[in-house]
Tab-separated table of C-alpha atoms in Angstrom:
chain	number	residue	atom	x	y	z
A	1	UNK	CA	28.580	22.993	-17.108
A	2	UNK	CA	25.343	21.766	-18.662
A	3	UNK	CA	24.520	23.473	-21.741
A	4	UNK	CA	21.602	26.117	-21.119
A	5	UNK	CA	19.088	27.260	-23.969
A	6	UNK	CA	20.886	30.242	-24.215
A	7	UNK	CA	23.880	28.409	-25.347
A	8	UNK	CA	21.627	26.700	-27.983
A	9	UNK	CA	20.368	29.790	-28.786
A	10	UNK	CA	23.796	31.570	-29.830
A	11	UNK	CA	24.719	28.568	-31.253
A	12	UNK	CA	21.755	28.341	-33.701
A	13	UNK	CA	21.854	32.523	-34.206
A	14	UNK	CA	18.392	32.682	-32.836
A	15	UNK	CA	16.480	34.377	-30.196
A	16	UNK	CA	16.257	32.442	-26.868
A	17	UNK	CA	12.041	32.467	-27.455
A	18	UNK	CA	12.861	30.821	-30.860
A	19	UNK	CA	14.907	27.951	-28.964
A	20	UNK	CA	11.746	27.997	-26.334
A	21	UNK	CA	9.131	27.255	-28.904
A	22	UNK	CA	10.933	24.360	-30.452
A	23	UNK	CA	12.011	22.650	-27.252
A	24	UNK	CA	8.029	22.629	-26.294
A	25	UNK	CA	7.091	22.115	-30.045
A	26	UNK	CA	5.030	25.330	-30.374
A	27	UNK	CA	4.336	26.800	-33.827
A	28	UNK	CA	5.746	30.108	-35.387
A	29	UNK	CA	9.246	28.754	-36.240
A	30	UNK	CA	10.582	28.412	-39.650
A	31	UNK	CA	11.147	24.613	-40.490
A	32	UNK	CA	14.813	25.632	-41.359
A	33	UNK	CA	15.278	27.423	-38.010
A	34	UNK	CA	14.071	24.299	-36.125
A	35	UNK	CA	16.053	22.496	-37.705
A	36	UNK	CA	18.946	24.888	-37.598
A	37	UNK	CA	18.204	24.573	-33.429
A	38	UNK	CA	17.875	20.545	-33.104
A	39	UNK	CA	20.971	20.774	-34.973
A	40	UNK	CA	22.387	22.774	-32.002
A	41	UNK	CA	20.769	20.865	-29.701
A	42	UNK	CA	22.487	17.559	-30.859
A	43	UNK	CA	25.576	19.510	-31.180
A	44	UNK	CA	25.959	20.896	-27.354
A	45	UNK	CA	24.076	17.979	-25.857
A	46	UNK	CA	20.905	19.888	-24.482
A	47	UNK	CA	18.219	18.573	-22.341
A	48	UNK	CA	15.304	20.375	-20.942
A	49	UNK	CA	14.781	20.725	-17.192
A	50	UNK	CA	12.117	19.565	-16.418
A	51	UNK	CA	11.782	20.285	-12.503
A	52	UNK	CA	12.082	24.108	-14.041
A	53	UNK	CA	9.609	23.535	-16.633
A	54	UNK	CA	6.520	22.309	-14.431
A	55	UNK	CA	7.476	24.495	-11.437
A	56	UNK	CA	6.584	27.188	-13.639
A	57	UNK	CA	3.404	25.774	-13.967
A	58	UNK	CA	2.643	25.674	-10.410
A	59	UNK	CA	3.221	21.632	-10.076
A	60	UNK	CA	6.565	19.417	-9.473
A	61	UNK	CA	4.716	16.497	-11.739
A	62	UNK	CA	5.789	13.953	-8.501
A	63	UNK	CA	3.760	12.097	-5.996
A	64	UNK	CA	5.113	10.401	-2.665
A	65	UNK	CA	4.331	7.341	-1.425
A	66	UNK	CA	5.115	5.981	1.973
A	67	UNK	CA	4.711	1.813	3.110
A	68	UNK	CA	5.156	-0.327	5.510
A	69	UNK	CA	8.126	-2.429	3.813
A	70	UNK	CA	8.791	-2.407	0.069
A	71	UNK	CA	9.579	-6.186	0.593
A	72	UNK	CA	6.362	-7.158	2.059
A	73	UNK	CA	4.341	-8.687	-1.218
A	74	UNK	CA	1.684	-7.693	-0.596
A	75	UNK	CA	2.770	-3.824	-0.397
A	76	UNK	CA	5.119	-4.400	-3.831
A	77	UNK	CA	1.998	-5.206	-5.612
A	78	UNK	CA	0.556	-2.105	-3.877
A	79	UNK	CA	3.470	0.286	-5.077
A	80	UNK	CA	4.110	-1.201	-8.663
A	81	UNK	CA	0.137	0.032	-9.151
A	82	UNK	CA	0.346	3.307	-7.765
A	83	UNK	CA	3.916	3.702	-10.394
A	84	UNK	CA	1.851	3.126	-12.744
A	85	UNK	CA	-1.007	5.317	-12.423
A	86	UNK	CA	1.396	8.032	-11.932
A	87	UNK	CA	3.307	6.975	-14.860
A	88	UNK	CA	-0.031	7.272	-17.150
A	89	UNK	CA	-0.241	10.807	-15.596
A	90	UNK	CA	3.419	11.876	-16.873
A	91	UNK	CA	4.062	11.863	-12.871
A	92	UNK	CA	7.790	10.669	-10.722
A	93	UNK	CA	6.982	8.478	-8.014
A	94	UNK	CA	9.158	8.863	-4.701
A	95	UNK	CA	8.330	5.997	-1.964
A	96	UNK	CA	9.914	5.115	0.678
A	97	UNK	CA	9.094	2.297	4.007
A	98	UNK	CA	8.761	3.546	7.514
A	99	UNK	CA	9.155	0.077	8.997
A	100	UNK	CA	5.950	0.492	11.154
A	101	UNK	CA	7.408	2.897	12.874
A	102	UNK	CA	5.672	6.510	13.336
A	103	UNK	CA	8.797	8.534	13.743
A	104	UNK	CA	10.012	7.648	10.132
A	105	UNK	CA	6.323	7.826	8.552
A	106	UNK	CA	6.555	11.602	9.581
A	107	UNK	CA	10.393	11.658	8.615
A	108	UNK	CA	9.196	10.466	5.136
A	109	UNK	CA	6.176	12.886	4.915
A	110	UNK	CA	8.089	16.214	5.164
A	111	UNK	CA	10.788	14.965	3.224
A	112	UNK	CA	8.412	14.157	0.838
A	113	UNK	CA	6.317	17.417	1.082
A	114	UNK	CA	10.060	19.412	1.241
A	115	UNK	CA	10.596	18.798	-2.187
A	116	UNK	CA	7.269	19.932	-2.971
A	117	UNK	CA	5.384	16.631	-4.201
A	118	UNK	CA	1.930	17.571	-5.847
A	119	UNK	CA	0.285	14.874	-3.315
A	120	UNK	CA	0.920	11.686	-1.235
A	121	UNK	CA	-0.208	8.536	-0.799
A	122	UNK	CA	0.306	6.900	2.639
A	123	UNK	CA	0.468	3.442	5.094
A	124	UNK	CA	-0.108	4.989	8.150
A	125	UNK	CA	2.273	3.546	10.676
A	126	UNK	CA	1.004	6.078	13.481
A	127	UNK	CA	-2.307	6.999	15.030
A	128	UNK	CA	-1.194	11.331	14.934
A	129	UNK	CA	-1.422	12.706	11.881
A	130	UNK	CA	-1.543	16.177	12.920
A	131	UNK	CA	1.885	17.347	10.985
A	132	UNK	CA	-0.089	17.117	7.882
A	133	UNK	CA	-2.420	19.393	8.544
A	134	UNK	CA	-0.421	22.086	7.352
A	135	UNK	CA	0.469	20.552	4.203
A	136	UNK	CA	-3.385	19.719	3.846
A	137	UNK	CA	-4.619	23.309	4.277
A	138	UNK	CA	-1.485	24.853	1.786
A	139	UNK	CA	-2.934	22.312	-0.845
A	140	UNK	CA	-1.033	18.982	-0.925
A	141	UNK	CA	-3.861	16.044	-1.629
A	142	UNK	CA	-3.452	12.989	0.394
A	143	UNK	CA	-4.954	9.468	0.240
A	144	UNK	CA	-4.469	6.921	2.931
A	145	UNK	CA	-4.155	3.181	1.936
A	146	UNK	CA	-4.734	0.106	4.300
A	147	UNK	CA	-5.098	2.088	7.000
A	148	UNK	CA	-7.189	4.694	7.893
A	149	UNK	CA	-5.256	8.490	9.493
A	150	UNK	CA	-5.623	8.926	13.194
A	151	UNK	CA	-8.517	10.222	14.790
A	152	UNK	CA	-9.477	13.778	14.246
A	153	UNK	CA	-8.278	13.511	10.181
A	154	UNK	CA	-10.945	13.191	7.785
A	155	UNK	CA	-9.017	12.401	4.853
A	156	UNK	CA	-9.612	10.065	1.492
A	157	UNK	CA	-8.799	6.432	2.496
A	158	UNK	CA	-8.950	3.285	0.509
A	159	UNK	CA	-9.124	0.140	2.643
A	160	UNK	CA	-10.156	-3.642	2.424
A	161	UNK	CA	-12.855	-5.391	4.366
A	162	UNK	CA	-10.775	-6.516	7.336
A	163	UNK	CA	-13.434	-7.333	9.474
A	164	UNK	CA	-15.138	-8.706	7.231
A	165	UNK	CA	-13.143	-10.905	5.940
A	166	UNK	CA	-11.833	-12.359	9.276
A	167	UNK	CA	-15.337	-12.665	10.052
A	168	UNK	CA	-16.238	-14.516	6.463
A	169	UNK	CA	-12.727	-17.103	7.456
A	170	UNK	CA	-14.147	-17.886	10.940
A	171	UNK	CA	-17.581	-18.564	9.640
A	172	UNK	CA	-16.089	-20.955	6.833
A	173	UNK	CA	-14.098	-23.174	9.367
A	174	UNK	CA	-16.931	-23.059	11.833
A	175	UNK	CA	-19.134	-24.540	9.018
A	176	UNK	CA	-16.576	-27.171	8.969
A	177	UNK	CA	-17.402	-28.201	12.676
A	178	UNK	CA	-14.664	-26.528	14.702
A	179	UNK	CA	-15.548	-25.021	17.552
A	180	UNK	CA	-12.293	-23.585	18.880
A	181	UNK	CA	-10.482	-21.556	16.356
A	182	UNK	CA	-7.219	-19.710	17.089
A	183	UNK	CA	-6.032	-16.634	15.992
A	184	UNK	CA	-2.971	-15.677	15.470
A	185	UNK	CA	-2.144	-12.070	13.970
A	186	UNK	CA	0.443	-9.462	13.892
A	187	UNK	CA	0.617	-6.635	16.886
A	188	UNK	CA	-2.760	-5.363	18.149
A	189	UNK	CA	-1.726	-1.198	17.762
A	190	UNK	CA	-1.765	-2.098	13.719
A	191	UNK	CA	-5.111	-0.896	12.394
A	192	UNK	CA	-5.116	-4.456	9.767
A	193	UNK	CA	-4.512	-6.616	12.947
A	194	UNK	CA	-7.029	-5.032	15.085
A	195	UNK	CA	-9.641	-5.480	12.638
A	196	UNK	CA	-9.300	-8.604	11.696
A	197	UNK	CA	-9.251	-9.731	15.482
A	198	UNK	CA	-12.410	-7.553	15.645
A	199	UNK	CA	-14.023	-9.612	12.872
A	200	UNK	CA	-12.788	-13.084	14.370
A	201	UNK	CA	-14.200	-12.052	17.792
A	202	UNK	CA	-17.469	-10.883	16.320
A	203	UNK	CA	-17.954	-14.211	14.032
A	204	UNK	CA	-17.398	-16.273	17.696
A	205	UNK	CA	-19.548	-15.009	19.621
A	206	UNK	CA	-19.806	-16.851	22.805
A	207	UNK	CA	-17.020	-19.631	21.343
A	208	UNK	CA	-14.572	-17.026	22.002
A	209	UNK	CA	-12.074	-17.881	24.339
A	210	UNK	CA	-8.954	-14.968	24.857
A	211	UNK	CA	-6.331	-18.159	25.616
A	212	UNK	CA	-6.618	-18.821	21.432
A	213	UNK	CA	-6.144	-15.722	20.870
A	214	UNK	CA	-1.710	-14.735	20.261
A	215	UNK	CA	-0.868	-10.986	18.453
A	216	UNK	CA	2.340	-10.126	17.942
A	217	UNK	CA	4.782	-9.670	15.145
A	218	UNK	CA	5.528	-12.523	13.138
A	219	UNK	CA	8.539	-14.776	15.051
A	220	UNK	CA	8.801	-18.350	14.165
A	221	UNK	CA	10.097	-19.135	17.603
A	222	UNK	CA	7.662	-17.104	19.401
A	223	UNK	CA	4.635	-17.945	17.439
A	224	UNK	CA	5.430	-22.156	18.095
A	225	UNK	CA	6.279	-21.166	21.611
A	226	UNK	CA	2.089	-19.382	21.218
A	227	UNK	CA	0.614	-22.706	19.394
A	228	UNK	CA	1.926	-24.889	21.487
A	229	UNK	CA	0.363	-23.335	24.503
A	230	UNK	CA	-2.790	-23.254	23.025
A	231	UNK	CA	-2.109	-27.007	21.762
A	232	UNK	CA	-1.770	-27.800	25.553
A	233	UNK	CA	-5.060	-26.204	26.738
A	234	UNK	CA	-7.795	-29.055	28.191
A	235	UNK	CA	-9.986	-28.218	24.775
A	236	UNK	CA	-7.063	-26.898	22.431
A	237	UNK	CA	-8.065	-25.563	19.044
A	238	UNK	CA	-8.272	-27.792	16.024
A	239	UNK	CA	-8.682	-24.931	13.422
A	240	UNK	CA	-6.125	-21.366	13.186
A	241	UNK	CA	-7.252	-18.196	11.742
A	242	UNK	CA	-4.023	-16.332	11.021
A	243	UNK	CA	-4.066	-12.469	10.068
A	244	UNK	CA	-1.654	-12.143	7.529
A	245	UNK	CA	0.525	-13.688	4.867
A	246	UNK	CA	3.845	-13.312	6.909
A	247	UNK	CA	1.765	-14.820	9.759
A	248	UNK	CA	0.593	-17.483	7.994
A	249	UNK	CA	3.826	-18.873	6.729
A	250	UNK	CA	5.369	-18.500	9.916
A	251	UNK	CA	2.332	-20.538	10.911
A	252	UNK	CA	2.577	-23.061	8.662
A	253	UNK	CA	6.025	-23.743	9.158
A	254	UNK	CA	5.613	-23.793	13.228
A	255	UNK	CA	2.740	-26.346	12.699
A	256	UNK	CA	4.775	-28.377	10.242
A	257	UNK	CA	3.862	-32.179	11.159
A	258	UNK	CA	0.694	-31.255	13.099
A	259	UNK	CA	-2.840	-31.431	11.382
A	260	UNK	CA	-4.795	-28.680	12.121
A	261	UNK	CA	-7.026	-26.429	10.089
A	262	UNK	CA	-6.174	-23.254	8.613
A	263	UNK	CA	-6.913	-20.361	6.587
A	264	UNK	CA	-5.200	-17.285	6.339
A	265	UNK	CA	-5.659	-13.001	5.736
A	266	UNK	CA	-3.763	-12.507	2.848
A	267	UNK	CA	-2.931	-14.829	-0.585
A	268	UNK	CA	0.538	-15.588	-0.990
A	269	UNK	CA	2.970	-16.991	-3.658
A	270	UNK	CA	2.491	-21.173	-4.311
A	271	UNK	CA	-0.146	-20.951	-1.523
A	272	UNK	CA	-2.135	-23.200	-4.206
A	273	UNK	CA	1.008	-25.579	-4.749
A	274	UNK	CA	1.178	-26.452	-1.101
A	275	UNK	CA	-0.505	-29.958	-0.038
A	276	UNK	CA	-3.247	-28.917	1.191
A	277	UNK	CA	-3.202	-25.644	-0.874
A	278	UNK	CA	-3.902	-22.740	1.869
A	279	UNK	CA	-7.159	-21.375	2.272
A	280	UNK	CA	-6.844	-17.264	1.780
A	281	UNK	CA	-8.889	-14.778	2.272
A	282	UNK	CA	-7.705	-12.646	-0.122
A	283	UNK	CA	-7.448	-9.024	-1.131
A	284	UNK	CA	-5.886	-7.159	-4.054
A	285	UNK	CA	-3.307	-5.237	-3.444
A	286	UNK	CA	-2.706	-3.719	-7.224
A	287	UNK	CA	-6.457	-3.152	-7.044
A	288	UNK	CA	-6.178	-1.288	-3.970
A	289	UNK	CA	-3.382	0.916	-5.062
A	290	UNK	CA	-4.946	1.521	-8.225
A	291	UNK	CA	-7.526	3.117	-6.647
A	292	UNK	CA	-5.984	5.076	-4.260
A	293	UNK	CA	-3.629	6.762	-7.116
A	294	UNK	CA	-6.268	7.163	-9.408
A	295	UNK	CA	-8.676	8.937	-6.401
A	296	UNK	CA	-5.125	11.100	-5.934
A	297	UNK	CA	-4.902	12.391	-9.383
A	298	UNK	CA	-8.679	13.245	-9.625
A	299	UNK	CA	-7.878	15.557	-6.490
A	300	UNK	CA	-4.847	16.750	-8.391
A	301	UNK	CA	-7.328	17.631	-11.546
A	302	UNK	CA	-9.318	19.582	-9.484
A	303	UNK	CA	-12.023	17.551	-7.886
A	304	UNK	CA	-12.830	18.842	-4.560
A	305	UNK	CA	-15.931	16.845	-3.749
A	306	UNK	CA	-15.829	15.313	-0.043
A	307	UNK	CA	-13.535	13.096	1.518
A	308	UNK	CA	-13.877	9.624	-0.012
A	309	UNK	CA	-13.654	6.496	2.540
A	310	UNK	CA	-13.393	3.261	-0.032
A	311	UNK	CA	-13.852	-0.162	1.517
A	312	UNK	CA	-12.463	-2.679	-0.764
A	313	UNK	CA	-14.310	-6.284	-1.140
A	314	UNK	CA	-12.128	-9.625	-0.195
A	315	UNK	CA	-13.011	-13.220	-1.061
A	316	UNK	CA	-12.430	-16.304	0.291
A	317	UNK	CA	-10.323	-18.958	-1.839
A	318	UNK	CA	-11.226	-22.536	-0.468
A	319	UNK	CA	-7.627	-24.786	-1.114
A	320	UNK	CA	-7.967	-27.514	1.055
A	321	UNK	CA	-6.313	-26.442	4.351
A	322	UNK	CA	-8.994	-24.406	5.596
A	323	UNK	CA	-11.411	-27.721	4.617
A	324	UNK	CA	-9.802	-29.933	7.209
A	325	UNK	CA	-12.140	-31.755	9.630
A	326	UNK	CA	-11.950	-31.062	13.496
């Protein structure tokens, strides 16, 4: 059995309040009694349980956190900066990926909100977020990252400038004289994807043409089997917008041998080593979960202004790729 502070305390001779107030470093004790008790301690091999000591104060000192996929990059960089927020805050983080799909977001959630986590922090993968309301009105604070929580949920959310930045990309290699830009971006239900289409559309205008246009998730052999229909079209594009990393490289390595124009949603690792380095239009994902976690604990503290809606600046990174003629 693990030794209990009463054990310590019949070990040392004290009273059990005695053993208390040294374990949490209060005042009051003798300096001979303490030490007479960290002796004891040492002796049985005491710890102090924590999960008891801060339910007793009302809080489990844990947060959740629920992604897309721990393995993407771009939500790694996203997680290490929420773990540490919640490590300057003396807080456990829990995460876990629900693989875009809705059913394990949930499964996550009120696993999550089982063991009593003081808040959450979540990708949405669905568009219902209804089964939080409960956990809302009992008191659990929740942020939404990336993605916004489905209609009728007015909830803090951090996000980037998806449209905007698609938009800011198309602009860039129209000003290089392409007229027919592709897109090709990850499946159109995905809040990211949608947006960025929106901002690609917007930034065409009247050049848009719905045959350039291929959303799906990322597949090497169905995004080449996508290019090269466009490639075939009487006026095929000379310049590709793709809408995010994983899209990109899939991209790049379906256009291998093939000049064409390109700039991406998303920086990725040796982007700048490649020849031409890849145009990005990047956002910061340590930024972004930064933000979130640290709008999280302020709810935690006790701020109970509004719901904040955070839109995140990207910028545009000109490599090369995305400076290609037509």
């Amino acid at each position: 059995m693990r030794p209990t502070m009463k054990d310590v305390a019949t070990a040392a001779g004290v009273a059990l309040k005695t053993v208390s107030r040294v374990v949490n470093g209060e005042p009051g004790v003798h300096p001979a009694t303490a030490e007479r008790v960290r002796a004891a301690i040492d002796r049985l091999g005491y710890s102090r349980n924590e999960s008891a000591r801060v339910l007793r104060r009302g809080r489990t000192a844990t947060i959740g956190l629920v992604i897309e996929d721990v393995a993407d990059p771009f939500y790694a960089g996203l997680s290490r900066a929420v773990e540490d927020v919640a490590i300057a805050h003396d807080c456990l983080l829990l995460s876990g990926s629900s693989g875009e799909e809705p059913g394990r977001e949930r499964e996550l959630v009120e696993t999550f909100c089982a063991r009593r986590v003081d808040g959450l922090i979540v990708v949405p993968a669905g568009a219902d977020h209804g089964y939080l309301r409960p956990e809302l009105a009992a008191g659990t604070k929740v942020v939404f990252a990336d993605r916004p929580p489905g209609a009728g949920l007015d909830a803090d959310t951090v996000l980037a400038d998806n449209a905007g930045g698609a938009g800011r990309a198309v602009r860039h290699l129209l000003g290089q004289g392409h007229e027919r830009v592709a897109f090709v971006g990850d499946a159109p239900a995905i809040y990211t994807a949608a947006e960025r289409h929106r901002g690609y559309r917007d930034a065409l205008g009247d050049r848009y043409d719905p045959r350039l246009v291929a959303m799906r998730p990322p597949a090497e052999e169905a995004m080449r089997a996508d290019l090269e229909r466009m490639f075939a079209l009487d006026r095929p594009p000379t310049a590709i917008f793709t809408g995010n990393g994983r899209c990109t490289v899939t991209a790049l390595r379906a256009l291998a041998g093939r000049k064409v124009a390109l700039v991406g949603f998303d920086d990725f690792e040796l982007a700048d080593l490649l020849r031409p380095g890849v145009t990005v239009v990047a956002q910061d994902p340590v930024w972004m979960g930064r933000v979130a976690a640290e709008l999280l604990f302020r709810r935690l503290l006790g701020d109970e202004g509004p719901p904040e809606h955070i839109r995140l600046p990207v910028r545009l990174i000109p490599r090369g790729s995305g400076e290609l003629p037509p």
